[in-house]
Amino acid sequence: MQKYNQLKRIRVFTWILGLIIIFPFIAGAQQPIVNSTLHGQVIDQVSRKGIAGASVSIVGTTHSIQTDKDGRFNFVTGQKLPYTLTITYIGYETRQVTAKDETIEIELKESANQLNDVVVVAYGSQERRNVIGSVTKTSLEDVKSIPGGSFESQLQGKVAGVQITNNTGVPGETVNIRLRGANSINGNNNPLYVIDGVFISNSSLQTFDTGGKSTSPIADINPNDIESISVLKDAEATVLYGVRGANGVVIITTKRGKFGQKPKLDFNLSNGFAKAIKLWELATGPQHAELINENYINTGGTFATRPFRPVSEGGRGLPEEQQTYDRLSQVFRTAGLQNYDISVTGGNSGTKYYISAGYNKQESILAPISFDRASFKANFDQKLTNKITVGISNTLGRTYRNEGRAGDGPAGGLLQAALHTPTYLSPYNEQGVLVGRAGFDNVELLLKNYDINSTSLRYIGNLYGEAEILPGLRFRSSFGLDYTNYPESEYWNTFLISGSPNGLATSSIGQRTSLLNEQTLSYTFKVNTKHTFGILVGNTLQSDVNNTTSTRGTGFANNSYKLISSAAVTTGSQRWSRRNLAAFFTKLDYNFDGKYLLDFSLRSDGSSAFGKDKQWGYFPGVGAAWQLKEENFLRNVDFITDLKIRTSYGITGSQNGADDFSSLGLWSGGSSYQGSPGTAPQQIANPNLGWEQTTQFNTGFDLAVLKGRLSFTFDYYRKYTSDGIISSPLAATTGFNSYTKNEIEISNRGYELSINSTNIKGRDFTWSTSFNISGNKNKIEKLSAPVKFGSRDLIWNIQGSSLYSFYLYKELYVDPQTGNVVYDDYNKDGKITAADRQIYGSVWPKFFGGMGNNFAYKGIDLGVFFSFSYGNKVYNHNRFFGEAGGARDANRIIFASNVDRWQKPGDITNTPRPDGINNNNYKDDGSRWLEDGSFLRLRALTLGYTLPKSLTERIKLDRVRLSVIASNLFLITNYTGLDPESSASSSQNAQGIDLGTPPQPRSFQFGINVSL
Amino acid sequence: MKKAIYALSVFGVLSFTACQKYLDVEPRASISDKQTIYDKASAQTALTGVYAALANGGYYGTTFQSIGYLNGDNVQWTGSQSQVQEFINHNVSADNSTISGAWSAIYLAISRANHVIAKVPAVTDPLLSQAVKDQIVGQAYFIRGLAYFDLARTWGSVPLITKPTESATDNSGISRSPQNEVYALALSDLEKAEPLLTETTDRYKATRKTVWALKARYYLYRGDWANAESYATRLIADNTNYKLLKPFGSFFQNDARGTQESVFEIFYSASETNGHRGQWQPQQNGGTRQWAPNDALVALLNDPLIGGTRSALIAKDNQNRWYGNLYYRSPATDPSYVIRIAELYLIRAEARANQASAAATPADDKLGGAIADLNAVRDRSGLAGTPAVTKADVLLAIENERRVEFAFEPHRWFDLVRTGRASAVLNITDVRKYLMPIPNDQLLIDPALRPNNPGY
């Protein structure tokens, strides 16, 4: 309680302080004297159309206004004409003009390059020309209709250095996102997300097992509300986020109104459907039976007693008498997709706002899973005086999911029931009753009785006040809240395995509350016009609390009773944890004449998760850039529009690997026996647990040529993580499995290249291309004992190799004479033992990226967007089961690919002779099922038509656009499964194991977009 | 402006000191390990924690027990995780996750027992009398003795850990002691437990009688027939508390628990469940039927001359498949059976038979006694007396009786190994496989454990 008060006191104090600083300026604000009125219009130099939202200010004053929807503005001011105006607008060259008369028309020229583009960076924004770090700004414009559910998923291929893998085709599920590789074994490697100044959590609150997938908290956010996304990659850009910066930072800016903008209403509607591109090919009943017989005989059985012999002889019938039952088509469906968004943007001289509502419903192609999000957004900004602005951002969403277990785990698994059940087995038993086979549920019963759902209720809000104390001196204070309430419930009735014999219900409510308070004070000033200095100081206080309460009931009178209150036996549990973070930071920057840019940042972070003496960490960073184009020797080289070289070095950290109480030595309760409470050691103390540190060096250049029509951005980086937090295994003799400590070292090095080109720019026709490619090499430099990942120990982390490497028995070939697999005897001891397992590829691609082409001809626009990945490996775990050569008998499916097996000497095949499970030929962890996961995917194809202005004006609309969006139209890959991105794991780090995972579907949507 | 800067710097200093307190966050579900066992209540809860470790899914909760019966010849594997098949094939690899799970679970129990043994005697609490202390420490010694006995019979040579772990560097890097010494520690713990515990009957917790029962088993394993017989007799003689229930199913069917059949069983409840049923029960009953009785066992149990009423151990599901039905309750509150009185009869039978000369006849005291003990167990299952008359036949009959009597309890493998019959019965050509491998991951973490057992 004392700590609460402490925190509260700090907050109250901060506000009072803010008011003290601001007060004189409020008091000093006087009634303005009107000396002149200026009517003007800002227009595009080429199209001569008004530019809405351009900002017009009088040089030497702070008076600034924005143009309306037609580009018009009225300046009522105490200044006397003539005076000089500065007009700025994103994407146009900033211009200064002198207003002499009462009316003025100002032409703006579209900037040849993106140098004037304003980029959101840590605690501020900068013009692109002044950015030193590696920062990529992107928008979702051409991908936000891809049915993924979350903007993360839609970003695939958009940003160099950001590798995004869509683990499942289920909308709104966690994706794997890696920014410049991965630094941690324990902690999640996801970047830090900042939305409207709030650090939001991206780890799922899901507690239920849905078979190797988990819901994405990022999917709570409606992509339509996002204005732009800044991806901060190098140390210069991320160092102000200190301990949370090492995995990169993604800053999401949501849409806001503009001062003086007439209300603009936007309405989007899209409807469509999605379907799997292909499904698994399975052996028929007779083929399956034949393989079982063959395996039986190969493993020493006699022909007379083979399982599939005539029923009269006591067998299951001859192979050719077997039926084939199709279960896959029962669970896969053509899924419906719907999306509706409505928003109003506007503002007057002192107020601006953006309000929106969105509804998105997506069925998964795997019945009965669906995703249903309703979201609201309200952003307001109010000028109290010319110098003080307050504002609030509110995101409110409700995401309802019909859940289902996809891949792993026998009970309730949709694809276990539909995919892994042998085709020859009837869904009915001898009494004609529907029964599950092979240990899995019956598909029909499963679909009829499935009842798992979750709701995520989320509020993300931020209230800020900002004051310009003196010209160039700004103070900002903000309070943020990220709150999620996450109820889940499941009910398994007696028709299902999990509910047998008397029904089972579970209900859980998770809550996560993150409170944030930040202050920044910044001052920018010029000396001699050539020297620009900037100073920023700030602090952060954040407190995250997670708690979950869950109950479970078994023993229901019958299937009509579904609530735990009617269960015979109920049990409950509760969890609670908190982490507090405090930080101070500063940044100093210097800009000499636009040529030399230099900055230094330092953040000091304290986290409650660490050992008493190690709570505070210090994260410095420096960056420098040289704008060569501004030098005399390049100033007159017309070919080059821009050339800047940049370099940075700094240290950022991560605390993800530590749990909230990892450093403490603890005993816990819960070890009860015979109903008596029991206590036991829970974890061993590590008072030295401290920060994981990543040192990053980055160097790169921005080059634009041909009047900016062709631009390149290239970066090379090296990252070295030391004191990496790991759950370090302890010998079992200690009574502990592991403890959390700083031990590992991991390096990442790589490159990123982005190319943007305006290929054709005519009056009616434009064609532009954007392309990016990145490569990252990851290596575990220091790790004392291997750490295994995922089920069946397929993925290992071993010193000297990449994170998440496959550790397997390398299969060389199938001996045509014997039909047996020949393994690589790695240690040359003449036998194949566990010591012969070796690293055999990893989940990391050698390179990956994306390419977009956009064409516009009059009102027609076409966008074609590809993403690609090369060199990553996927363990096709479905084949591991489906190609067991009949040895799994009636317990697993056989794939059609297994039918082409070795049968007699001389057969050349990759599929060996059936010889039983885990004997030579069908050994666990064999490399045969490890496949190349490289792919080229047509992510999105968008064809739009904007109705001519003449027509829309007649019906009093501003803009009407009709579109067709197709996603995943084709996929080129050698991978034999359905989707090389598939990964069945709810762990945020494990990757590359494809087990019963629904693929990303192909989808088509038809949309209409109306503005008025 | 100056004021503002001054105010800011004051703010900075204030908030920095406030932050130090702000960063002290204590958990709510756990307490610091500095103060753990300090009064009567905390001594008792710590002992309960040791029992919880014994009941843990990795130990008597399923995993360790499964090594005993999967390794035998009664069970087939029908699931997907092939570590199960490795036992059935008698080709267990050092990577086997059952092996590493059991190893860790046993040392967890030892570690918790070490805390009790080391700390409880030093507690000064007027409410904690010497008699209560003795009870607590005695039980911890018993559980540790059982744990070392299990380690010795499963892995042979293992490290001996007798002190609690107080820091991350404690209790690792200790090399393995030979099997003899592991057995010796087990016996020494039982010897220490014996005088501390009272001679009462408690089927869920250790008493002096539980110690005797385990000592009977211990001496049987060690071939000390006289002692085995003598300790078994102490329990069998206590026939008001321990008797063979008729029919066979009465000790487990109809939600029975803590019957007179039971000497020591692990207690489970709706909130502390026993994972066994999940592996045995078919899907229609909410299980996975990862393993099931094999055809040979089904035939034996259903044979009225061999299984008798022990056919109650198996049942058929809605797909006409046999499944093991010893663990069947929902919620999963089935006890795990550690020692039953039937075992003491069969221990005594074997101990007596072994004391008879090779030429002895049923008229011989020892061999006759052995036959009587064996028949007591057979009679309970509705079977006639054994036809075996020679020492060799009686021993074989006992072996076979144990196979069906303890079909789903962890005896078959250990029985065949201790009698040296595993190679003959299970066709194991490499006798080095009689000992399980030290888990590979443990060898990697702790080089002091290397090398692995021969043959791995």
Short mmCIF file of N, CA and C in Angstrom, two decimals, chain B residues 53-154:
data_model
loop_
_atom_site.label_atom_id
_atom_site.label_comp_id
_atom_site.label_asym_id
_atom_site.label_seq_id
_atom_site.Cartn_x
_atom_site.Cartn_y
_atom_site.Cartn_z
N ALA B 53 5.61 -34.47 -3.38
CA ALA B 53 6.62 -34.86 -4.37
C ALA B 53 6.55 -36.35 -4.67
N LEU B 54 6.24 -37.13 -3.66
CA LEU B 54 6.10 -38.57 -3.86
C LEU B 54 4.90 -38.85 -4.77
N ALA B 55 3.86 -38.03 -4.58
CA ALA B 55 2.62 -38.20 -5.34
C ALA B 55 2.69 -37.57 -6.72
N ASN B 56 3.75 -36.79 -6.95
CA ASN B 56 3.91 -36.06 -8.20
C ASN B 56 3.78 -36.98 -9.42
N GLY B 57 3.25 -36.41 -10.50
CA GLY B 57 3.06 -37.17 -11.73
C GLY B 57 4.34 -37.82 -12.23
N GLY B 58 5.47 -37.22 -11.93
CA GLY B 58 6.73 -37.78 -12.40
C GLY B 58 7.18 -38.98 -11.59
N TYR B 59 6.62 -39.08 -10.36
CA TYR B 59 7.08 -40.17 -9.50
C TYR B 59 5.95 -41.21 -9.39
N TYR B 60 5.37 -41.37 -8.19
CA TYR B 60 4.34 -42.41 -8.11
C TYR B 60 3.05 -42.00 -8.82
N GLY B 61 2.99 -40.73 -9.25
CA GLY B 61 1.80 -40.26 -9.98
C GLY B 61 1.63 -40.90 -11.34
N THR B 62 2.68 -41.33 -11.99
CA THR B 62 2.60 -42.07 -13.25
C THR B 62 3.99 -42.46 -13.75
N THR B 63 4.81 -41.45 -14.02
CA THR B 63 6.01 -41.67 -14.83
C THR B 63 6.93 -42.76 -14.27
N PHE B 64 7.33 -42.63 -13.01
CA PHE B 64 8.24 -43.64 -12.47
C PHE B 64 7.57 -45.01 -12.49
N GLN B 65 6.30 -45.05 -12.07
CA GLN B 65 5.62 -46.35 -12.05
C GLN B 65 5.58 -46.98 -13.44
N SER B 66 5.43 -46.12 -14.46
CA SER B 66 5.31 -46.68 -15.81
C SER B 66 6.58 -47.39 -16.24
N ILE B 67 7.73 -46.96 -15.71
CA ILE B 67 8.98 -47.65 -16.07
C ILE B 67 8.87 -49.12 -15.63
N GLY B 68 8.27 -49.33 -14.46
CA GLY B 68 8.15 -50.68 -13.92
C GLY B 68 7.23 -51.58 -14.72
N TYR B 69 6.14 -51.03 -15.24
CA TYR B 69 5.25 -51.96 -15.97
C TYR B 69 5.42 -51.91 -17.49
N LEU B 70 5.84 -50.76 -18.05
CA LEU B 70 6.03 -50.74 -19.50
C LEU B 70 7.22 -51.60 -19.90
N ASN B 71 8.23 -51.61 -19.06
CA ASN B 71 9.42 -52.38 -19.32
C ASN B 71 9.18 -53.89 -19.27
N GLY B 72 8.04 -54.27 -18.74
CA GLY B 72 7.75 -55.70 -18.60
C GLY B 72 7.19 -56.27 -19.90
N ASP B 73 6.29 -57.21 -19.77
CA ASP B 73 5.75 -57.85 -20.97
C ASP B 73 4.23 -57.87 -20.95
N ASN B 74 3.63 -56.92 -20.25
CA ASN B 74 2.18 -56.91 -20.11
C ASN B 74 1.48 -55.84 -20.94
N VAL B 75 2.27 -54.88 -21.38
CA VAL B 75 1.64 -53.67 -21.90
C VAL B 75 2.06 -53.41 -23.33
N GLN B 76 1.11 -52.96 -24.14
CA GLN B 76 1.43 -52.50 -25.49
C GLN B 76 1.17 -51.02 -25.58
N TRP B 77 1.79 -50.46 -26.60
CA TRP B 77 1.72 -49.00 -26.76
C TRP B 77 0.82 -48.69 -27.94
N THR B 78 -0.09 -47.75 -27.74
CA THR B 78 -1.01 -47.43 -28.83
C THR B 78 -1.03 -45.94 -29.14
N GLY B 79 -0.13 -45.20 -28.53
CA GLY B 79 -0.18 -43.75 -28.72
C GLY B 79 0.82 -43.27 -29.73
N SER B 80 1.26 -42.04 -29.60
CA SER B 80 2.16 -41.50 -30.60
C SER B 80 3.55 -41.20 -30.07
N GLN B 81 3.69 -41.06 -28.76
CA GLN B 81 4.99 -40.67 -28.23
C GLN B 81 5.86 -41.91 -28.08
N SER B 82 6.91 -41.97 -28.85
CA SER B 82 7.61 -43.23 -28.97
C SER B 82 8.50 -43.56 -27.78
N GLN B 83 8.62 -42.65 -26.80
CA GLN B 83 9.41 -43.04 -25.64
C GLN B 83 8.78 -44.24 -24.94
N VAL B 84 7.49 -44.40 -25.11
CA VAL B 84 6.79 -45.55 -24.52
C VAL B 84 7.23 -46.83 -25.20
N GLN B 85 7.29 -46.75 -26.53
CA GLN B 85 7.68 -47.94 -27.29
C GLN B 85 9.09 -48.39 -26.94
N GLU B 86 9.94 -47.47 -26.59
CA GLU B 86 11.32 -47.84 -26.25
C GLU B 86 11.36 -48.80 -25.07
N PHE B 87 10.46 -48.63 -24.12
CA PHE B 87 10.42 -49.55 -23.00
C PHE B 87 9.95 -50.92 -23.46
N ILE B 88 8.93 -50.89 -24.27
CA ILE B 88 8.36 -52.15 -24.71
C ILE B 88 9.36 -52.92 -25.58
N ASN B 89 10.15 -52.16 -26.36
CA ASN B 89 11.20 -52.79 -27.18
C ASN B 89 12.44 -53.13 -26.36
N HIS B 90 12.48 -52.71 -25.09
CA HIS B 90 13.66 -52.88 -24.24
C HIS B 90 14.89 -52.28 -24.88
N ASN B 91 14.66 -51.12 -25.45
CA ASN B 91 15.76 -50.42 -26.09
C ASN B 91 15.62 -48.95 -25.75
N VAL B 92 15.79 -48.67 -24.46
CA VAL B 92 15.55 -47.32 -23.97
C VAL B 92 16.76 -46.45 -24.26
N SER B 93 16.51 -45.30 -24.83
CA SER B 93 17.64 -44.41 -25.12
C SER B 93 17.81 -43.41 -23.98
N ALA B 94 18.99 -42.86 -23.92
CA ALA B 94 19.29 -41.89 -22.87
C ALA B 94 18.48 -40.61 -23.05
N ASP B 95 17.88 -40.44 -24.23
CA ASP B 95 17.05 -39.26 -24.48
C ASP B 95 15.63 -39.44 -24.00
N ASN B 96 15.30 -40.63 -23.54
CA ASN B 96 13.91 -40.94 -23.22
C ASN B 96 13.35 -39.98 -22.17
N SER B 97 12.23 -39.37 -22.51
CA SER B 97 11.73 -38.32 -21.62
C SER B 97 11.08 -38.90 -20.36
N THR B 98 10.60 -40.14 -20.42
CA THR B 98 10.09 -40.77 -19.21
C THR B 98 11.21 -40.96 -18.20
N ILE B 99 12.35 -41.38 -18.71
CA ILE B 99 13.51 -41.59 -17.85
C ILE B 99 13.93 -40.29 -17.17
N SER B 100 14.00 -39.22 -17.96
CA SER B 100 14.47 -37.98 -17.35
C SER B 100 13.41 -37.41 -16.42
N GLY B 101 12.13 -37.62 -16.76
CA GLY B 101 11.05 -37.13 -15.90
C GLY B 101 11.08 -37.82 -14.54
N ALA B 102 11.27 -39.13 -14.55
CA ALA B 102 11.28 -39.88 -13.30
C ALA B 102 12.50 -39.52 -12.46
N TRP B 103 13.62 -39.42 -13.12
CA TRP B 103 14.87 -39.06 -12.42
C TRP B 103 14.70 -37.74 -11.67
N SER B 104 14.18 -36.74 -12.38
CA SER B 104 14.01 -35.43 -11.75
C SER B 104 13.00 -35.48 -10.61
N ALA B 105 11.93 -36.23 -10.83
CA ALA B 105 10.88 -36.28 -9.81
C ALA B 105 11.38 -36.95 -8.54
N ILE B 106 12.21 -37.97 -8.69
CA ILE B 106 12.73 -38.66 -7.50
C ILE B 106 13.68 -37.75 -6.73
N TYR B 107 14.55 -37.07 -7.46
CA TYR B 107 15.46 -36.16 -6.76
C TYR B 107 14.72 -34.97 -6.16
N LEU B 108 13.59 -34.62 -6.75
CA LEU B 108 12.78 -33.56 -6.15
C LEU B 108 12.29 -34.00 -4.78
N ALA B 109 11.81 -35.24 -4.70
CA ALA B 109 11.33 -35.76 -3.41
C ALA B 109 12.48 -35.81 -2.41
N ILE B 110 13.64 -36.23 -2.88
CA ILE B 110 14.81 -36.30 -1.99
C ILE B 110 15.17 -34.91 -1.49
N SER B 111 15.15 -33.96 -2.40
CA SER B 111 15.52 -32.60 -2.03
C SER B 111 14.58 -32.04 -0.96
N ARG B 112 13.30 -32.28 -1.15
CA ARG B 112 12.35 -31.78 -0.15
C ARG B 112 12.53 -32.50 1.19
N ALA B 113 12.79 -33.80 1.12
CA ALA B 113 13.00 -34.56 2.35
C ALA B 113 14.24 -34.05 3.07
N ASN B 114 15.27 -33.69 2.30
CA ASN B 114 16.50 -33.18 2.91
C ASN B 114 16.24 -31.90 3.71
N HIS B 115 15.36 -31.04 3.19
CA HIS B 115 15.03 -29.83 3.94
C HIS B 115 14.42 -30.19 5.30
N VAL B 116 13.50 -31.14 5.28
CA VAL B 116 12.83 -31.52 6.52
C VAL B 116 13.82 -32.17 7.48
N ILE B 117 14.62 -33.09 6.95
CA ILE B 117 15.57 -33.81 7.80
C ILE B 117 16.59 -32.85 8.41
N ALA B 118 17.01 -31.86 7.62
CA ALA B 118 18.04 -30.95 8.12
C ALA B 118 17.48 -29.88 9.04
N LYS B 119 16.26 -29.43 8.79
CA LYS B 119 15.80 -28.23 9.48
C LYS B 119 14.86 -28.49 10.65
N VAL B 120 14.04 -29.52 10.55
CA VAL B 120 13.03 -29.71 11.60
C VAL B 120 13.66 -29.96 12.97
N PRO B 121 14.71 -30.78 13.07
CA PRO B 121 15.28 -31.02 14.41
C PRO B 121 15.73 -29.72 15.09
N ALA B 122 16.09 -28.70 14.31
CA ALA B 122 16.61 -27.47 14.89
C ALA B 122 15.52 -26.46 15.26
N VAL B 123 14.30 -26.75 14.89
CA VAL B 123 13.23 -25.79 15.15
C VAL B 123 12.97 -25.70 16.65
N THR B 124 12.86 -24.47 17.17
CA THR B 124 12.46 -24.33 18.57
C THR B 124 11.10 -23.67 18.59
N ASP B 125 10.14 -24.49 18.85
CA ASP B 125 8.75 -24.02 18.95
C ASP B 125 8.14 -24.85 20.06
N PRO B 126 7.67 -24.20 21.12
CA PRO B 126 7.11 -24.96 22.25
C PRO B 126 5.98 -25.89 21.82
N LEU B 127 5.30 -25.53 20.73
CA LEU B 127 4.20 -26.38 20.29
C LEU B 127 4.68 -27.63 19.57
N LEU B 128 5.95 -27.58 19.17
CA LEU B 128 6.49 -28.71 18.40
C LEU B 128 7.25 -29.63 19.35
N SER B 129 6.55 -30.64 19.84
CA SER B 129 7.16 -31.55 20.80
C SER B 129 8.14 -32.48 20.10
N GLN B 130 9.00 -33.11 20.90
CA GLN B 130 9.96 -34.04 20.32
C GLN B 130 9.24 -35.17 19.60
N ALA B 131 8.11 -35.60 20.17
CA ALA B 131 7.38 -36.71 19.55
C ALA B 131 6.88 -36.31 18.15
N VAL B 132 6.39 -35.12 18.04
CA VAL B 132 5.91 -34.66 16.71
C VAL B 132 7.08 -34.50 15.76
N LYS B 133 8.17 -33.94 16.29
CA LYS B 133 9.38 -33.81 15.46
C LYS B 133 9.80 -35.17 14.92
N ASP B 134 9.80 -36.17 15.81
CA ASP B 134 10.22 -37.51 15.39
C ASP B 134 9.33 -38.04 14.28
N GLN B 135 8.04 -37.81 14.45
CA GLN B 135 7.08 -38.25 13.43
C GLN B 135 7.42 -37.60 12.08
N ILE B 136 7.67 -36.32 12.12
CA ILE B 136 7.93 -35.58 10.87
C ILE B 136 9.23 -36.04 10.24
N VAL B 137 10.28 -36.07 11.04
CA VAL B 137 11.59 -36.44 10.48
C VAL B 137 11.58 -37.91 10.05
N GLY B 138 10.93 -38.77 10.82
CA GLY B 138 10.87 -40.19 10.48
C GLY B 138 10.22 -40.41 9.12
N GLN B 139 9.15 -39.68 8.89
CA GLN B 139 8.47 -39.84 7.59
C GLN B 139 9.35 -39.35 6.45
N ALA B 140 10.06 -38.25 6.70
CA ALA B 140 10.97 -37.74 5.65
C ALA B 140 12.06 -38.77 5.36
N TYR B 141 12.59 -39.39 6.42
CA TYR B 141 13.59 -40.44 6.21
C TYR B 141 13.00 -41.61 5.41
N PHE B 142 11.78 -41.98 5.73
CA PHE B 142 11.17 -43.09 5.00
C PHE B 142 11.08 -42.76 3.51
N ILE B 143 10.57 -41.56 3.22
CA ILE B 143 10.39 -41.22 1.81
C ILE B 143 11.74 -41.15 1.10
N ARG B 144 12.75 -40.61 1.80
CA ARG B 144 14.06 -40.55 1.17
C ARG B 144 14.61 -41.96 0.96
N GLY B 145 14.35 -42.84 1.93
CA GLY B 145 14.80 -44.22 1.78
C GLY B 145 14.13 -44.90 0.59
N LEU B 146 12.84 -44.66 0.45
CA LEU B 146 12.11 -45.22 -0.70
C LEU B 146 12.69 -44.67 -2.00
N ALA B 147 12.98 -43.37 -1.99
CA ALA B 147 13.50 -42.73 -3.20
C ALA B 147 14.84 -43.34 -3.59
N TYR B 148 15.75 -43.53 -2.62
CA TYR B 148 17.05 -44.12 -2.96
C TYR B 148 16.91 -45.58 -3.36
N PHE B 149 15.94 -46.26 -2.76
CA PHE B 149 15.69 -47.64 -3.17
C PHE B 149 15.26 -47.66 -4.64
N ASP B 150 14.36 -46.75 -4.99
CA ASP B 150 13.89 -46.69 -6.38
C ASP B 150 15.02 -46.31 -7.33
N LEU B 151 15.86 -45.39 -6.91
CA LEU B 151 17.00 -45.01 -7.76
C LEU B 151 17.94 -46.19 -7.95
N ALA B 152 18.20 -46.90 -6.85
CA ALA B 152 19.15 -48.01 -6.92
C ALA B 152 18.65 -49.11 -7.84
N ARG B 153 17.35 -49.44 -7.73
CA ARG B 153 16.88 -50.55 -8.56
C ARG B 153 16.68 -50.15 -10.01
N THR B 154 16.49 -48.84 -10.27
CA THR B 154 16.26 -48.42 -11.65
C THR B 154 17.55 -48.07 -12.38
#
